[in-house]
PDB file of C-alpha atoms in Angstrom:
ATOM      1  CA  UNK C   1      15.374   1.275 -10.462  1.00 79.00           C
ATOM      2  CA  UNK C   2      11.546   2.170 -11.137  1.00 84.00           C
ATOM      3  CA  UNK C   3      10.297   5.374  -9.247  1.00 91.00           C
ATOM      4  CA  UNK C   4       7.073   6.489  -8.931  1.00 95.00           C
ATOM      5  CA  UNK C   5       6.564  10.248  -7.992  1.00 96.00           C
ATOM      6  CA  UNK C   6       3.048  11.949  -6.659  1.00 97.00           C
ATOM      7  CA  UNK C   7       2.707  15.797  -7.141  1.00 97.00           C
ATOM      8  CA  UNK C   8       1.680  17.346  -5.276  1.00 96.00           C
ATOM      9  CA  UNK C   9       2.773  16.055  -1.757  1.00 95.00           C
ATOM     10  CA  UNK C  10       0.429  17.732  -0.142  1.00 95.00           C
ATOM     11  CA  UNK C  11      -2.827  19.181  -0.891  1.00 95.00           C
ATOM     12  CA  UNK C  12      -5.168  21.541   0.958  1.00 95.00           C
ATOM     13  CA  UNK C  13      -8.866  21.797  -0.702  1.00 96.00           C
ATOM     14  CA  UNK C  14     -12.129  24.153  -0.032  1.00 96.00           C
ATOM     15  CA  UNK C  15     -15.011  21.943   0.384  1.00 96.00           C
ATOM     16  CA  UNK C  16     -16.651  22.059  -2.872  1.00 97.00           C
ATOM     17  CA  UNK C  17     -13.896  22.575  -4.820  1.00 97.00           C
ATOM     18  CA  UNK C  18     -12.081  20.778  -7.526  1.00 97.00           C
ATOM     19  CA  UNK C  19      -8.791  19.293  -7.249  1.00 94.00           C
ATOM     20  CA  UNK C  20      -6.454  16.906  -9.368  1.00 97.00           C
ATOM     21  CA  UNK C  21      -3.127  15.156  -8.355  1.00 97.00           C
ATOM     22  CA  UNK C  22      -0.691  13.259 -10.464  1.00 98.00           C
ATOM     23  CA  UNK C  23       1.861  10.566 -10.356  1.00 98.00           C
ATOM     24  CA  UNK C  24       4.502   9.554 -12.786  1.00 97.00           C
ATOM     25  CA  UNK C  25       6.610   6.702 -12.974  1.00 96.00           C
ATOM     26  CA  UNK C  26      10.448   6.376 -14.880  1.00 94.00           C
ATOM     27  CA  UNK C  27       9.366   3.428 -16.634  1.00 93.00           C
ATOM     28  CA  UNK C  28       6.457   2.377 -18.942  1.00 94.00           C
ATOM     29  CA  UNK C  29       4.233   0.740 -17.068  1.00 93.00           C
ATOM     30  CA  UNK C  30       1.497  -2.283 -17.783  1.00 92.00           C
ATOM     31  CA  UNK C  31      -0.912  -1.023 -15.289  1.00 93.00           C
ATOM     32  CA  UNK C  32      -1.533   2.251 -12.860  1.00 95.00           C
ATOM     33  CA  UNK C  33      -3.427   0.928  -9.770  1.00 94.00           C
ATOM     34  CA  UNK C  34      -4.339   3.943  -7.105  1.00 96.00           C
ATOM     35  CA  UNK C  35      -5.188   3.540  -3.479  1.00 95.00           C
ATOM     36  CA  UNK C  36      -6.908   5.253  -0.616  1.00 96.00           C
ATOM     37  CA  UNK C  37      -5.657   5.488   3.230  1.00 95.00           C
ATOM     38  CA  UNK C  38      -7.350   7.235   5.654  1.00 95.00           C
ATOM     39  CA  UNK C  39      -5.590   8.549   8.733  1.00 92.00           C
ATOM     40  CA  UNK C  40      -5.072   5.479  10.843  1.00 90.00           C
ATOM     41  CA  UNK C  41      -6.178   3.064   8.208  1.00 92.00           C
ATOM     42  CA  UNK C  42      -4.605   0.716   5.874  1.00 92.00           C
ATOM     43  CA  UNK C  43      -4.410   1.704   1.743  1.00 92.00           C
ATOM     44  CA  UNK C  44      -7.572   0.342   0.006  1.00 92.00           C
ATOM     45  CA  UNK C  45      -8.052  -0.629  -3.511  1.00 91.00           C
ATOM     46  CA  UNK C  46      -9.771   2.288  -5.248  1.00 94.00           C
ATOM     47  CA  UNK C  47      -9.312   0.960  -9.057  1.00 94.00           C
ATOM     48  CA  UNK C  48      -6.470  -0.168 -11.622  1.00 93.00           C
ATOM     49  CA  UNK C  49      -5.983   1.059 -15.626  1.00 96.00           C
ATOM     50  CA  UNK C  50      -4.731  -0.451 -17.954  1.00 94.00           C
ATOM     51  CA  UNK C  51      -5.382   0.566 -21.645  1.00 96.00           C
ATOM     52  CA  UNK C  52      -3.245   3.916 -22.669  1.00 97.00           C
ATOM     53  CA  UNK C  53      -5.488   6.648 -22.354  1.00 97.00           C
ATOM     54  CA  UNK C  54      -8.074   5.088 -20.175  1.00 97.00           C
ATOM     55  CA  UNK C  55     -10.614   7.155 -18.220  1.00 98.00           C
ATOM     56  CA  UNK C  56     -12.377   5.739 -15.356  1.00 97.00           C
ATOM     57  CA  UNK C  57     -14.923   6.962 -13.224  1.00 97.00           C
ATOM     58  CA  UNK C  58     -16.379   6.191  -9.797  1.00 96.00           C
ATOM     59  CA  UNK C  59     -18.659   9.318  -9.055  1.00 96.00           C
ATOM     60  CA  UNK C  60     -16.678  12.198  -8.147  1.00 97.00           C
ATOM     61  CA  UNK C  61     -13.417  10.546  -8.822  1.00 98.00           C
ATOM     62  CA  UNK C  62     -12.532  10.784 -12.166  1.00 98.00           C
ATOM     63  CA  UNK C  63      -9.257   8.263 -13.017  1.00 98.00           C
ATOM     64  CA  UNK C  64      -6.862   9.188 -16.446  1.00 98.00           C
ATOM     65  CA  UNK C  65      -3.678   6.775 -17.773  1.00 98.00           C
ATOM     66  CA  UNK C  66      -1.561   8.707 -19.793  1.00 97.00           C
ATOM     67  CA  UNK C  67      -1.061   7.542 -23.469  1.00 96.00           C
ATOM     68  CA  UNK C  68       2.118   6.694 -22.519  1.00 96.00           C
ATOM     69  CA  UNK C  69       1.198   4.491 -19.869  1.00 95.00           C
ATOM     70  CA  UNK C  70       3.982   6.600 -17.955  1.00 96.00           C
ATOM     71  CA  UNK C  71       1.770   8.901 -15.832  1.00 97.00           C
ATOM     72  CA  UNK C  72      -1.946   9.238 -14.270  1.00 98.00           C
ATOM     73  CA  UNK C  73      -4.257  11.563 -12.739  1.00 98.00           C
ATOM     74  CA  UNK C  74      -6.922  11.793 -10.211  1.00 98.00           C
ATOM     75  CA  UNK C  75      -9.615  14.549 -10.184  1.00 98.00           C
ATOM     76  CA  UNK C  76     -11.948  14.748  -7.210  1.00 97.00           C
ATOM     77  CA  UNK C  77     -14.968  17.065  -7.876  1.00 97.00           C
ATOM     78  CA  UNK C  78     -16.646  19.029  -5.252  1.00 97.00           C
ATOM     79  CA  UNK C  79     -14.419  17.429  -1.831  1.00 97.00           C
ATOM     80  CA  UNK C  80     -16.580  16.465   0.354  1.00 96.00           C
ATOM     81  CA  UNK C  81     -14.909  15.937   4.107  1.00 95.00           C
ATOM     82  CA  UNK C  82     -15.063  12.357   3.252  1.00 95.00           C
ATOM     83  CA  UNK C  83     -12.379  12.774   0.802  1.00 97.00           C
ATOM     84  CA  UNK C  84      -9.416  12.925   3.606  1.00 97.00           C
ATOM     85  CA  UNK C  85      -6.825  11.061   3.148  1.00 97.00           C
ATOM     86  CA  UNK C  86      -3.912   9.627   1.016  1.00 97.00           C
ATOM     87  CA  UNK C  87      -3.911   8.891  -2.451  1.00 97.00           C
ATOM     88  CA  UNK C  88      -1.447   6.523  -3.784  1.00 96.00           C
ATOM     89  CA  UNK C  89      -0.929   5.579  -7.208  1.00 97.00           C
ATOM     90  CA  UNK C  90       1.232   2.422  -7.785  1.00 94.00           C
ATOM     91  CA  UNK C  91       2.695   0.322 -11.000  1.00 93.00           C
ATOM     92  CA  UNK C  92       3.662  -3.205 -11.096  1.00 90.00           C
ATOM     93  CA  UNK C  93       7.539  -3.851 -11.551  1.00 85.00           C
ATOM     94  CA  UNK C  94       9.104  -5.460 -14.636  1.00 73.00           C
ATOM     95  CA  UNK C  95       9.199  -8.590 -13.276  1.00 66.00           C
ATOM     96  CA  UNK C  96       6.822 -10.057 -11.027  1.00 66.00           C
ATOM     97  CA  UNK C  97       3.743  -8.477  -9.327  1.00 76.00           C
ATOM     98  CA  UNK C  98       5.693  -6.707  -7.134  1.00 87.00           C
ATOM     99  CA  UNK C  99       4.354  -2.922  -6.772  1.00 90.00           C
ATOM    100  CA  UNK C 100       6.287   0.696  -6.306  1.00 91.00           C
ATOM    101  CA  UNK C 101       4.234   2.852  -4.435  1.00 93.00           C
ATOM    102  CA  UNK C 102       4.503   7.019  -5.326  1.00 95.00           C
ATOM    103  CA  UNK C 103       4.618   9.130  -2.313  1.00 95.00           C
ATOM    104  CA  UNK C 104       1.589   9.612  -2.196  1.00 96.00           C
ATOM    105  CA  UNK C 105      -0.809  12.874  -1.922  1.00 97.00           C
ATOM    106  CA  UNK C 106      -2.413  13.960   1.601  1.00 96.00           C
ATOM    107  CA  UNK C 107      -5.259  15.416   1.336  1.00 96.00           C
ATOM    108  CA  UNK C 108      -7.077  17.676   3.815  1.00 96.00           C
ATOM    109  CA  UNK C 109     -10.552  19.397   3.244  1.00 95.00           C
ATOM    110  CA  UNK C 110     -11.231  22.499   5.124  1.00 91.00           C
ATOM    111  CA  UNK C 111     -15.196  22.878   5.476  1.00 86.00           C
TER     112      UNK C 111
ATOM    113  CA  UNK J   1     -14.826 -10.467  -0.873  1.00 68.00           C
ATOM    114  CA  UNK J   2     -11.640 -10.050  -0.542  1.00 82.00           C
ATOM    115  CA  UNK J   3     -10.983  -9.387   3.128  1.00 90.00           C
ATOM    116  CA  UNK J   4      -7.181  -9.600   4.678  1.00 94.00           C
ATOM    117  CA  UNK J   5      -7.099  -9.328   8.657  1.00 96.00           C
ATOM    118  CA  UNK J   6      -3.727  -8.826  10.608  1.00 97.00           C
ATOM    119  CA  UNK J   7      -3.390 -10.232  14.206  1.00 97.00           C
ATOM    120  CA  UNK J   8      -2.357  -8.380  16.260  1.00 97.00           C
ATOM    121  CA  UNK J   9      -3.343  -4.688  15.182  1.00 96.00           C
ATOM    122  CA  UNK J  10      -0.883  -3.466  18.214  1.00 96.00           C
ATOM    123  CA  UNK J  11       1.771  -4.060  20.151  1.00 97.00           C
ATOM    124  CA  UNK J  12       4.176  -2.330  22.532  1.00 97.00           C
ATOM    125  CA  UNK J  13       6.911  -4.642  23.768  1.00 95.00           C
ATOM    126  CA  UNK J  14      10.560  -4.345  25.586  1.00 96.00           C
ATOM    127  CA  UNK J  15      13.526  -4.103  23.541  1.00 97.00           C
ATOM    128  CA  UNK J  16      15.450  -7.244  22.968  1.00 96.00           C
ATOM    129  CA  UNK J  17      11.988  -9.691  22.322  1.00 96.00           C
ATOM    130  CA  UNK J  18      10.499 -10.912  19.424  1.00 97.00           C
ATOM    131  CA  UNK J  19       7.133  -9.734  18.162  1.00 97.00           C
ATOM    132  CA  UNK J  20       5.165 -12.196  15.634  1.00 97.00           C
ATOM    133  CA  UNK J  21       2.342 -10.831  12.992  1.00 98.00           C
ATOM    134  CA  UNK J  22      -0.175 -12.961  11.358  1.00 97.00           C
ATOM    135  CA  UNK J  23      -1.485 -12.065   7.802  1.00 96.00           C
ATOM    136  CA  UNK J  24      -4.590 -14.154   6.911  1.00 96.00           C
ATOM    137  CA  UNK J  25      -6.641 -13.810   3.521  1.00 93.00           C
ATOM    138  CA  UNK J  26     -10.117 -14.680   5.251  1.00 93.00           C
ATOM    139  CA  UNK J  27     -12.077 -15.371   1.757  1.00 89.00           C
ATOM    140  CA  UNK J  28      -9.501 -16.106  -0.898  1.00 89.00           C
ATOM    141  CA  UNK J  29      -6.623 -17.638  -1.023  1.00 89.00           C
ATOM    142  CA  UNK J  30      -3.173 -15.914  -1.942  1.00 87.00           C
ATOM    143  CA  UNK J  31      -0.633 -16.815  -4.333  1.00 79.00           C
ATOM    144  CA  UNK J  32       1.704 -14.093  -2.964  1.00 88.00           C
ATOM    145  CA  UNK J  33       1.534 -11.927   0.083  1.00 93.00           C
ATOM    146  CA  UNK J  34       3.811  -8.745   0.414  1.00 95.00           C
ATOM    147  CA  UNK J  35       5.234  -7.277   4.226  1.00 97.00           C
ATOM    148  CA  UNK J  36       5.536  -3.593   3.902  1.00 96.00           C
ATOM    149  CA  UNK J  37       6.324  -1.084   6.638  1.00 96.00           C
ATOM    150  CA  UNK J  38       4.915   2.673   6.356  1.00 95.00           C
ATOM    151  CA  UNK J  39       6.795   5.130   8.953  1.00 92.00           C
ATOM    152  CA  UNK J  40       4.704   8.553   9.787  1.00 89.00           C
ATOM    153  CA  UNK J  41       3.646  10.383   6.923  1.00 86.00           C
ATOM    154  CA  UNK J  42       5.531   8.018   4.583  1.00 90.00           C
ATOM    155  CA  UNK J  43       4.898   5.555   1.650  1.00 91.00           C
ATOM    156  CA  UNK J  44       5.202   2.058   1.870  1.00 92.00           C
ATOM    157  CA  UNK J  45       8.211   0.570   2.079  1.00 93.00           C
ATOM    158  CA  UNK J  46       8.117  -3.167   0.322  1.00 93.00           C
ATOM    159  CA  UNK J  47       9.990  -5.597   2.744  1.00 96.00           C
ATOM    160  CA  UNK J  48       9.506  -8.841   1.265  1.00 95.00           C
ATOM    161  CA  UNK J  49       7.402 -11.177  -0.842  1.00 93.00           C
ATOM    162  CA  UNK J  50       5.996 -13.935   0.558  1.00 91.00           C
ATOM    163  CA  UNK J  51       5.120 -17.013  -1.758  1.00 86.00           C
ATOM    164  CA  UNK J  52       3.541 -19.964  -0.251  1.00 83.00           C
ATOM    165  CA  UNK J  53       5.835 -23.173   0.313  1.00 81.00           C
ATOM    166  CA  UNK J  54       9.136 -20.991  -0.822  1.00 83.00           C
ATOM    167  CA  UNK J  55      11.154 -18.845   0.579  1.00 87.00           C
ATOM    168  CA  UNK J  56      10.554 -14.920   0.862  1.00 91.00           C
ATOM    169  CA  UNK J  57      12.389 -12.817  -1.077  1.00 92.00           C
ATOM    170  CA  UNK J  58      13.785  -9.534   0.459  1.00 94.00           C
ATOM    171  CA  UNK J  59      14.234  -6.229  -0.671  1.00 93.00           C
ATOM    172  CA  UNK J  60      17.441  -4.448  -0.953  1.00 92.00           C
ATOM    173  CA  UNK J  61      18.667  -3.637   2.957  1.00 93.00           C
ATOM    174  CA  UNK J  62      16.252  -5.724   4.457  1.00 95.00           C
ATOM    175  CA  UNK J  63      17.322  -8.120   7.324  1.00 93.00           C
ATOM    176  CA  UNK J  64      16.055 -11.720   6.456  1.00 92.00           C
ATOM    177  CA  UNK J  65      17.515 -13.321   9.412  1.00 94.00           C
ATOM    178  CA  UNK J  66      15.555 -10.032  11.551  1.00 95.00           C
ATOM    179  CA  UNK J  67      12.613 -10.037   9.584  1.00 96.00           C
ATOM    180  CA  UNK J  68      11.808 -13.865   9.482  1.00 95.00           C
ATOM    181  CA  UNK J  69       8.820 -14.737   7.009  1.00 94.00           C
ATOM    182  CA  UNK J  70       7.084 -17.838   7.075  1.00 90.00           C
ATOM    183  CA  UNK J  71       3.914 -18.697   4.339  1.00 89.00           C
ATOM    184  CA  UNK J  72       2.648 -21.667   5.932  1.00 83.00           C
ATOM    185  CA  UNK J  73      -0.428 -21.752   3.661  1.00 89.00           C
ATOM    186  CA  UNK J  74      -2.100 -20.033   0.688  1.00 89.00           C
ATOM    187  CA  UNK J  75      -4.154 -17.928   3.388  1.00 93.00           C
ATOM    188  CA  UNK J  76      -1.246 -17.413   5.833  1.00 94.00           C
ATOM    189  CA  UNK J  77       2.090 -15.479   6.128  1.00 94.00           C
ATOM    190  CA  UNK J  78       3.425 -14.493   9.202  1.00 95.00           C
ATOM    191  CA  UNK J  79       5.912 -11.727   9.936  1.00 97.00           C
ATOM    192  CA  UNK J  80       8.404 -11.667  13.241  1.00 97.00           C
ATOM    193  CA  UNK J  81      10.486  -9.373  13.911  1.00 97.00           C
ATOM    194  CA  UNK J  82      13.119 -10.688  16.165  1.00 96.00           C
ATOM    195  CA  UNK J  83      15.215  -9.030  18.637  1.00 96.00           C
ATOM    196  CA  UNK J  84      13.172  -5.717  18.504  1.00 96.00           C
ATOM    197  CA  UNK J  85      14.899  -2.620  19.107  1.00 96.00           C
ATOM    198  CA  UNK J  86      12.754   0.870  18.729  1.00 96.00           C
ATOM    199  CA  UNK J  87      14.448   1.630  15.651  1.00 95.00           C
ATOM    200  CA  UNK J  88      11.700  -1.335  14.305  1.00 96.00           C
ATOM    201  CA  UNK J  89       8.808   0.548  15.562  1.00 96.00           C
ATOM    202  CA  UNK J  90       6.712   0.937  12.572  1.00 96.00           C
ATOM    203  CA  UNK J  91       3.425  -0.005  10.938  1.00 96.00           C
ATOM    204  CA  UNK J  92       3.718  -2.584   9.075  1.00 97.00           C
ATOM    205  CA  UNK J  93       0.957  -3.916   6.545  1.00 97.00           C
ATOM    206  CA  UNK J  94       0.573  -6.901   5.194  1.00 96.00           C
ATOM    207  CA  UNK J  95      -1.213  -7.157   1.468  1.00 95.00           C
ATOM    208  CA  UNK J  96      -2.318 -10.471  -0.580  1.00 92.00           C
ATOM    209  CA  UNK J  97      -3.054 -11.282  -3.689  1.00 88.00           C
ATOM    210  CA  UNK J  98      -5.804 -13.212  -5.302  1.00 85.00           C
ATOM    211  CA  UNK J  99      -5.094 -16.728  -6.733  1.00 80.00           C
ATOM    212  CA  UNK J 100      -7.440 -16.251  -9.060  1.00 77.00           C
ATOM    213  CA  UNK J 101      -8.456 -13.058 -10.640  1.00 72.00           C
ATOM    214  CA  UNK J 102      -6.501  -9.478 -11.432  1.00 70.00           C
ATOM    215  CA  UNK J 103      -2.817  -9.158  -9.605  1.00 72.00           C
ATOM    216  CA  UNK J 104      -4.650  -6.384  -7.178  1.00 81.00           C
ATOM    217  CA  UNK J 105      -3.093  -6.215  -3.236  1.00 86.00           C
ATOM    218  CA  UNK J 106      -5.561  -6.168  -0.821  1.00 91.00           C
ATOM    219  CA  UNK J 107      -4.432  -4.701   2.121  1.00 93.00           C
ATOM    220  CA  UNK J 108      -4.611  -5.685   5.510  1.00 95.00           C
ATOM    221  CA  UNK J 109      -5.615  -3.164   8.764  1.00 95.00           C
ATOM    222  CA  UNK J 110      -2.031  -3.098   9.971  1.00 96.00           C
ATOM    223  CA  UNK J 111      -0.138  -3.576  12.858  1.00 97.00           C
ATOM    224  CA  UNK J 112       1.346  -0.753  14.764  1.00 96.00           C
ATOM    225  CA  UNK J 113       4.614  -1.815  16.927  1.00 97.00           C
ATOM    226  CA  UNK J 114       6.058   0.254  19.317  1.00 97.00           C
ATOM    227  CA  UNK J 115       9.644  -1.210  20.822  1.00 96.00           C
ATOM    228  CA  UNK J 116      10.284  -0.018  23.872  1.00 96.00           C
TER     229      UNK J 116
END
């Protein structure tokens, strides 16, 4: 069946500093959707791509769909503390609107 | 827009009872809402699919008759887990999405059960 892997697992960041984590999924997919959960909290939407090779931005978060629509990248630019969390990226299954989460990426700033 | 609440966000209960979660889109209204259940420091783990006035459909090596799902409305899915034992003990999120609009889940806050 479809898998969808995150790299890396876990990630530990300078405050300040640059990071990027990517996920990559067996299967061409129609869309790349990635989420946010904070310790404790439930995944929020954070934004979905679509077109092959689509960038996206939302200020320091800088979104990337492969031109294969098989794989996608986040970069965060200068973590901030705020940035703690889990990043999930997700595609849609064949059939339906079913999704299959990656693993997702922890993420831990150290100020 | 786009709010999903979960009732109740907790819940510790004796092995052996049955624990019921509600999943409500407050502003929208769903075509299909998904169960999933996240252990520690793990993804989520899709349990079912909930379509309103149908039956759920289960994933692979999930229980239907111990997870019983019931989509009473296009705003409404509720989750019970019957005959808890702590092996259920979980969080498990409930997500909906829009009638109208992109196919994007919106996540609800969760609820955390501990079977004791």
């Amino acid at each position: 069946g479809q898998q969808v892997m995150q790299i890396p697992q876990y990630q530990h960041v300078q405050e300040g500093e640059d990071f990027t984590t990517y996920c990559n999924s067996s299967t061409t997919l129609s869309n790349i959707q990635w989420y946010k959960q904070r310790p404790g909290g439930h995944p929020v939407f954070l934004i979905q791509l679509v077109k092959s090779g689509e960038v996206k931005k939302q200020k320091r978060l800088t979104f990337q769909f492969g031109e294969a629509k098989k794989n996608s990248s986040l970069h965060i630019t200068a973590t901030q503390t705020t940035d703690v969390g889990t990043y999930f990226c997700a595609g849609p299954r064949a059939a339906g609107n079913k999704l299959t989460f990656g693993g997702g990426t922890r993420v831990l700033v150290k100020p | 827009g786009a709010v999903v609440s979960q009732h109740p966000s907790r819940v510790i209960c004796k092995s052996g009872t049955s624990v019921k979660i509600e999943c409500r889109s407050l502003d929208f209204q769903a075509t299909t809402m998904f169960w999933y259940r996240q252990f520690p420091k793990q993804s989520l783990m899709l349990m079912a699919t909930s379509n309103e006035g149908s039956k759920a459909t289960y994933e692979q090596g999930v229980e239907k008759d111990k997870f019983l799902i019931n989509h009473a409305s296009l705003t409404l899915s509720t989750l019970t887990v019957t005959s808890a034992h702590p092996e259920d003990s979980s969080f498990y999120i409930c997500s909906a999405t829009p009638l109208v609009g992109p196919e994007t889940q919106y996540f609800g806050p969760g609820t955390r059960l501990l079977v004791l």
